[in-house]
């Protein structure tokens, strides 16, 4: 009271004072180009009094599943029908690198049905068009003909890898078109290898696959002319990664892919390898 202040403990000069420019100063670069705007980056930009930031637009990937045999989850299946599952994994792959996904549904095995959904993808302004199935050479594999008929310029079709041989890539104007195999595992492995890096780059993100050196937990046969991506469990044993391949590698077996946390990469014509041999592993999680 009376305008008087009683100081109860000594005061040191500068205590409880944050000097101007302690955190950053005029002209400092606070966020490099390409920086992901995580919580700290957003708060930093706001604290520097920036109400707006220039960002890279999220790429849009449109997804078309094809096949008369496909039905959505929850359907009553007939003897010649299966559940359409690939799109969900592709959408999750796209979202993991910041892309937006537009699921255009299932097209019947008819030129007009597929072409109608391709036109929807174009009208939506898709940056990438992904088709699921129909990219092989069977009587009902129409993707190649439909897309080239719509003006796509084909870059390549079929690659020497397993799973994923029928992969197709081309450009429809400014839209990148990726024809993924219909087998679920092949579709998701190809999404990991081709779609994910593409969408990351279009979204302004750096992307490096997580490839590590490990030791085989089981012997593997010699490889043929295709590069193999073998589903495996990867664990740490005495500071060494051990990758153990699953015995069956059928490309329809999704449960095995869900259980795998890595893919052993086997070069074309790789010789037989004993347990304990060094190998390369692409980590999935």
XYZ file of C-alpha atoms in Angstrom:
285
model
C 0.000 0.000 0.000
C 0.917 3.649 -0.246
C 2.776 3.085 -3.528
C 5.633 1.168 -1.862
C 7.101 -2.161 -3.051
C 9.006 -4.420 -0.669
C 11.616 -6.577 -2.424
C 11.880 -9.918 -0.608
C 14.959 -11.324 -2.421
C 17.897 -9.864 -4.339
C 17.393 -8.988 -8.013
C 20.086 -9.676 -10.629
C 20.389 -7.584 -13.766
C 18.805 -9.341 -16.768
C 16.977 -12.001 -14.790
C 13.452 -12.778 -16.104
C 14.158 -10.739 -19.233
C 14.231 -12.332 -22.702
C 16.273 -10.188 -25.027
C 14.811 -9.181 -28.333
C 16.070 -11.540 -31.069
C 16.799 -14.384 -28.642
C 14.790 -16.857 -30.747
C 15.242 -15.358 -34.222
C 16.093 -12.062 -35.830
C 15.002 -10.014 -38.799
C 15.946 -11.760 -42.033
C 16.602 -15.185 -40.518
C 15.444 -18.198 -42.560
C 13.126 -20.030 -40.203
C 11.716 -22.783 -42.440
C 13.558 -24.190 -45.431
C 11.673 -24.859 -48.660
C 10.231 -28.357 -48.569
C 9.837 -28.459 -44.784
C 6.803 -30.402 -43.674
C 4.513 -28.082 -41.709
C 4.416 -30.045 -38.476
C 3.114 -28.504 -35.208
C 6.422 -26.810 -34.317
C 6.855 -25.367 -37.819
C 3.338 -23.964 -37.856
C 3.747 -22.351 -34.440
C 7.120 -20.899 -35.454
C 5.651 -19.344 -38.589
C 2.813 -17.855 -36.560
C 5.176 -16.474 -33.911
C 7.115 -14.715 -36.681
C 3.826 -12.988 -37.582
C 3.213 -14.793 -40.867
C -0.553 -15.157 -41.341
C -0.082 -17.074 -44.618
C 2.500 -19.465 -46.058
C 3.187 -20.621 -49.600
C 2.690 -24.380 -49.734
C 2.736 -27.159 -52.310
C -0.746 -28.293 -53.275
C -1.650 -31.773 -52.090
C -1.623 -34.080 -55.120
C -4.917 -35.775 -55.952
C -4.899 -39.448 -56.900
C -8.031 -40.922 -58.485
C -8.522 -44.676 -58.099
C -10.528 -46.973 -60.374
C -11.010 -50.668 -59.618
C -12.014 -52.861 -62.552
C -13.649 -56.271 -62.762
C -17.087 -57.859 -63.056
C -16.139 -60.161 -60.192
C -15.598 -57.340 -57.678
C -18.044 -56.286 -54.964
C -17.582 -53.803 -52.088
C -17.020 -55.036 -48.523
C -20.223 -56.121 -46.817
C -21.669 -57.707 -49.961
C -23.184 -61.165 -50.321
C -20.715 -63.012 -52.551
C -21.614 -65.372 -55.357
C -19.388 -68.294 -56.342
C -17.514 -66.228 -58.954
C -17.166 -62.994 -56.953
C -14.564 -61.520 -54.594
C -14.322 -58.464 -52.383
C -12.687 -55.368 -53.865
C -9.975 -54.633 -51.307
C -7.043 -53.049 -53.143
C -8.350 -49.488 -53.166
C -8.256 -49.213 -49.375
C -4.556 -50.004 -49.209
C -3.778 -47.675 -52.116
C -5.700 -44.840 -50.438
C -3.789 -45.373 -47.193
C -0.501 -45.373 -49.121
C -1.424 -42.081 -50.785
C -2.467 -40.456 -47.526
C 0.757 -41.549 -45.808
C 2.668 -39.044 -47.971
C 0.094 -36.258 -47.738
C -1.869 -36.905 -50.931
C -5.625 -36.742 -51.315
C -7.494 -39.750 -52.707
C -10.652 -39.933 -54.807
C -12.139 -43.430 -54.920
C -14.170 -43.629 -58.135
C -15.450 -47.100 -57.363
C -15.639 -50.273 -59.431
C -15.932 -50.318 -63.216
C -17.373 -53.319 -65.007
C -15.247 -55.055 -67.635
C -16.559 -52.865 -70.451
C -14.786 -50.140 -72.413
C -17.568 -47.615 -71.826
C -17.744 -48.240 -68.055
C -14.004 -47.797 -67.576
C -13.840 -44.796 -69.922
C -16.639 -43.068 -68.003
C -14.648 -43.242 -64.761
C -11.465 -42.111 -66.507
C -13.363 -39.027 -67.690
C -14.465 -38.404 -64.088
C -10.832 -38.514 -62.962
C -9.882 -35.980 -65.631
C -12.806 -33.704 -64.698
C -11.795 -33.874 -61.014
C -8.327 -32.539 -61.844
C -6.476 -35.656 -60.730
C -2.694 -35.501 -60.769
C -2.394 -39.286 -60.772
C -4.825 -41.915 -62.034
C -4.462 -45.377 -60.548
C -6.290 -48.332 -62.062
C -6.562 -51.616 -60.180
C -6.573 -54.782 -62.274
C -7.206 -55.132 -65.971
C -3.613 -54.304 -66.900
C -2.555 -57.793 -67.949
C -3.261 -59.530 -71.272
C -6.474 -61.467 -70.676
C -9.718 -61.040 -72.603
C -11.105 -58.814 -69.843
C -7.939 -56.768 -69.292
C -9.066 -53.569 -70.976
C -7.135 -50.832 -69.181
C -4.424 -50.438 -71.815
C -6.899 -50.098 -74.675
C -9.205 -47.729 -72.791
C -6.459 -45.384 -71.607
C -4.683 -45.222 -74.964
C -8.080 -44.654 -76.545
C -8.569 -41.687 -74.223
C -5.206 -40.254 -75.325
C -2.703 -41.773 -72.881
C 0.864 -42.019 -74.138
C 2.282 -45.295 -72.852
C 5.748 -45.159 -71.256
C 6.099 -48.789 -70.216
C 4.013 -51.891 -69.637
C 5.242 -55.008 -67.786
C 8.377 -55.012 -65.678
C 10.774 -57.705 -64.505
C 9.726 -57.843 -60.862
C 7.714 -60.150 -58.634
C 5.097 -59.449 -57.517
C 3.952 -56.781 -59.959
C 4.891 -57.819 -63.499
C 1.798 -56.275 -65.240
C 2.555 -52.740 -63.961
C 1.825 -50.033 -66.544
C 2.726 -46.336 -66.663
C 1.789 -43.552 -69.057
C 0.644 -39.936 -69.270
C -2.793 -38.640 -70.122
C -2.049 -34.958 -70.656
C -0.664 -33.846 -67.289
C -2.062 -36.872 -65.466
C 0.308 -39.691 -64.560
C -1.427 -43.017 -65.115
C -0.364 -46.098 -63.147
C -1.974 -49.434 -63.949
C -1.520 -51.634 -60.884
C -1.937 -55.429 -60.954
C -5.189 -56.886 -59.719
C -3.616 -59.319 -57.260
C -3.802 -57.590 -53.866
C -0.205 -58.109 -52.735
C 1.205 -57.087 -56.125
C -0.978 -53.976 -56.061
C 0.223 -52.879 -52.621
C 3.893 -53.703 -53.212
C 3.829 -51.694 -56.453
C 2.105 -48.856 -54.587
C 4.980 -48.858 -52.107
C 7.653 -48.899 -54.817
C 6.164 -46.593 -57.452
C 3.094 -44.673 -56.283
C 4.394 -43.540 -52.895
C 7.611 -41.889 -54.201
C 5.687 -40.253 -57.051
C 3.058 -38.711 -54.777
C 5.686 -37.592 -52.272
C 7.600 -35.784 -55.017
C 4.444 -34.172 -56.428
C 3.629 -33.003 -52.889
C 7.045 -31.384 -52.434
C 8.272 -33.963 -49.930
C 11.601 -35.714 -49.781
C 11.219 -39.473 -49.936
C 13.811 -42.154 -49.294
C 12.845 -45.816 -49.025
C 13.922 -47.384 -45.755
C 16.317 -50.047 -47.074
C 18.492 -51.807 -44.495
C 21.069 -54.575 -44.437
C 20.057 -57.764 -42.640
C 20.901 -61.445 -42.336
C 18.634 -64.145 -43.726
C 16.737 -66.119 -41.115
C 16.198 -68.988 -43.575
C 17.795 -70.255 -46.787
C 16.464 -68.961 -50.131
C 16.517 -70.547 -53.575
C 18.295 -69.018 -56.564
C 16.297 -66.295 -58.309
C 15.256 -66.053 -61.954
C 15.203 -63.040 -64.282
C 12.836 -60.955 -62.135
C 13.663 -58.839 -59.092
C 11.825 -60.288 -56.103
C 10.265 -58.477 -53.163
C 9.766 -61.255 -50.633
C 7.496 -60.763 -47.631
C 9.378 -61.319 -44.410
C 9.432 -60.699 -40.685
C 12.367 -58.569 -39.586
C 13.567 -58.642 -35.980
C 16.658 -57.470 -34.141
C 18.940 -60.130 -32.698
C 22.065 -58.976 -30.853
C 22.126 -55.658 -32.719
C 21.754 -57.475 -36.076
C 18.588 -57.451 -38.180
C 17.357 -60.908 -39.127
C 14.904 -61.173 -42.033
C 12.962 -64.432 -42.240
C 10.928 -64.952 -45.429
C 7.494 -66.513 -45.343
C 7.393 -69.925 -46.987
C 4.556 -69.177 -49.428
C 4.624 -65.979 -51.467
C 1.371 -66.176 -53.445
C 0.349 -62.650 -54.479
C -3.237 -63.147 -53.315
C -2.254 -63.637 -49.658
C -2.914 -60.325 -47.926
C -2.694 -61.691 -44.405
C 0.976 -62.500 -44.943
C 1.622 -58.946 -46.160
C -0.132 -57.554 -43.085
C 2.080 -59.746 -40.884
C 5.266 -58.757 -42.738
C 7.232 -55.700 -41.684
C 9.760 -55.920 -44.496
C 10.401 -57.100 -48.043
C 13.629 -58.953 -48.810
C 14.949 -57.561 -52.097
C 16.401 -60.281 -54.335
C 18.267 -59.163 -57.431
C 17.638 -60.913 -60.768
C 19.635 -64.146 -61.073
C 20.699 -63.960 -57.424
C 22.273 -67.292 -56.445
C 20.911 -69.498 -53.699
C 21.604 -68.090 -50.241
C 22.028 -69.889 -46.955
C 20.578 -68.768 -43.630
C 22.818 -66.061 -42.197
C 23.732 -64.623 -45.592
C 23.576 -60.848 -45.983
C 20.514 -59.396 -47.694
C 18.773 -56.083 -48.346
C 15.389 -55.396 -46.775
C 12.854 -52.712 -47.643
C 11.163 -51.914 -44.344
C 7.407 -51.508 -44.432
C 6.885 -50.541 -40.802
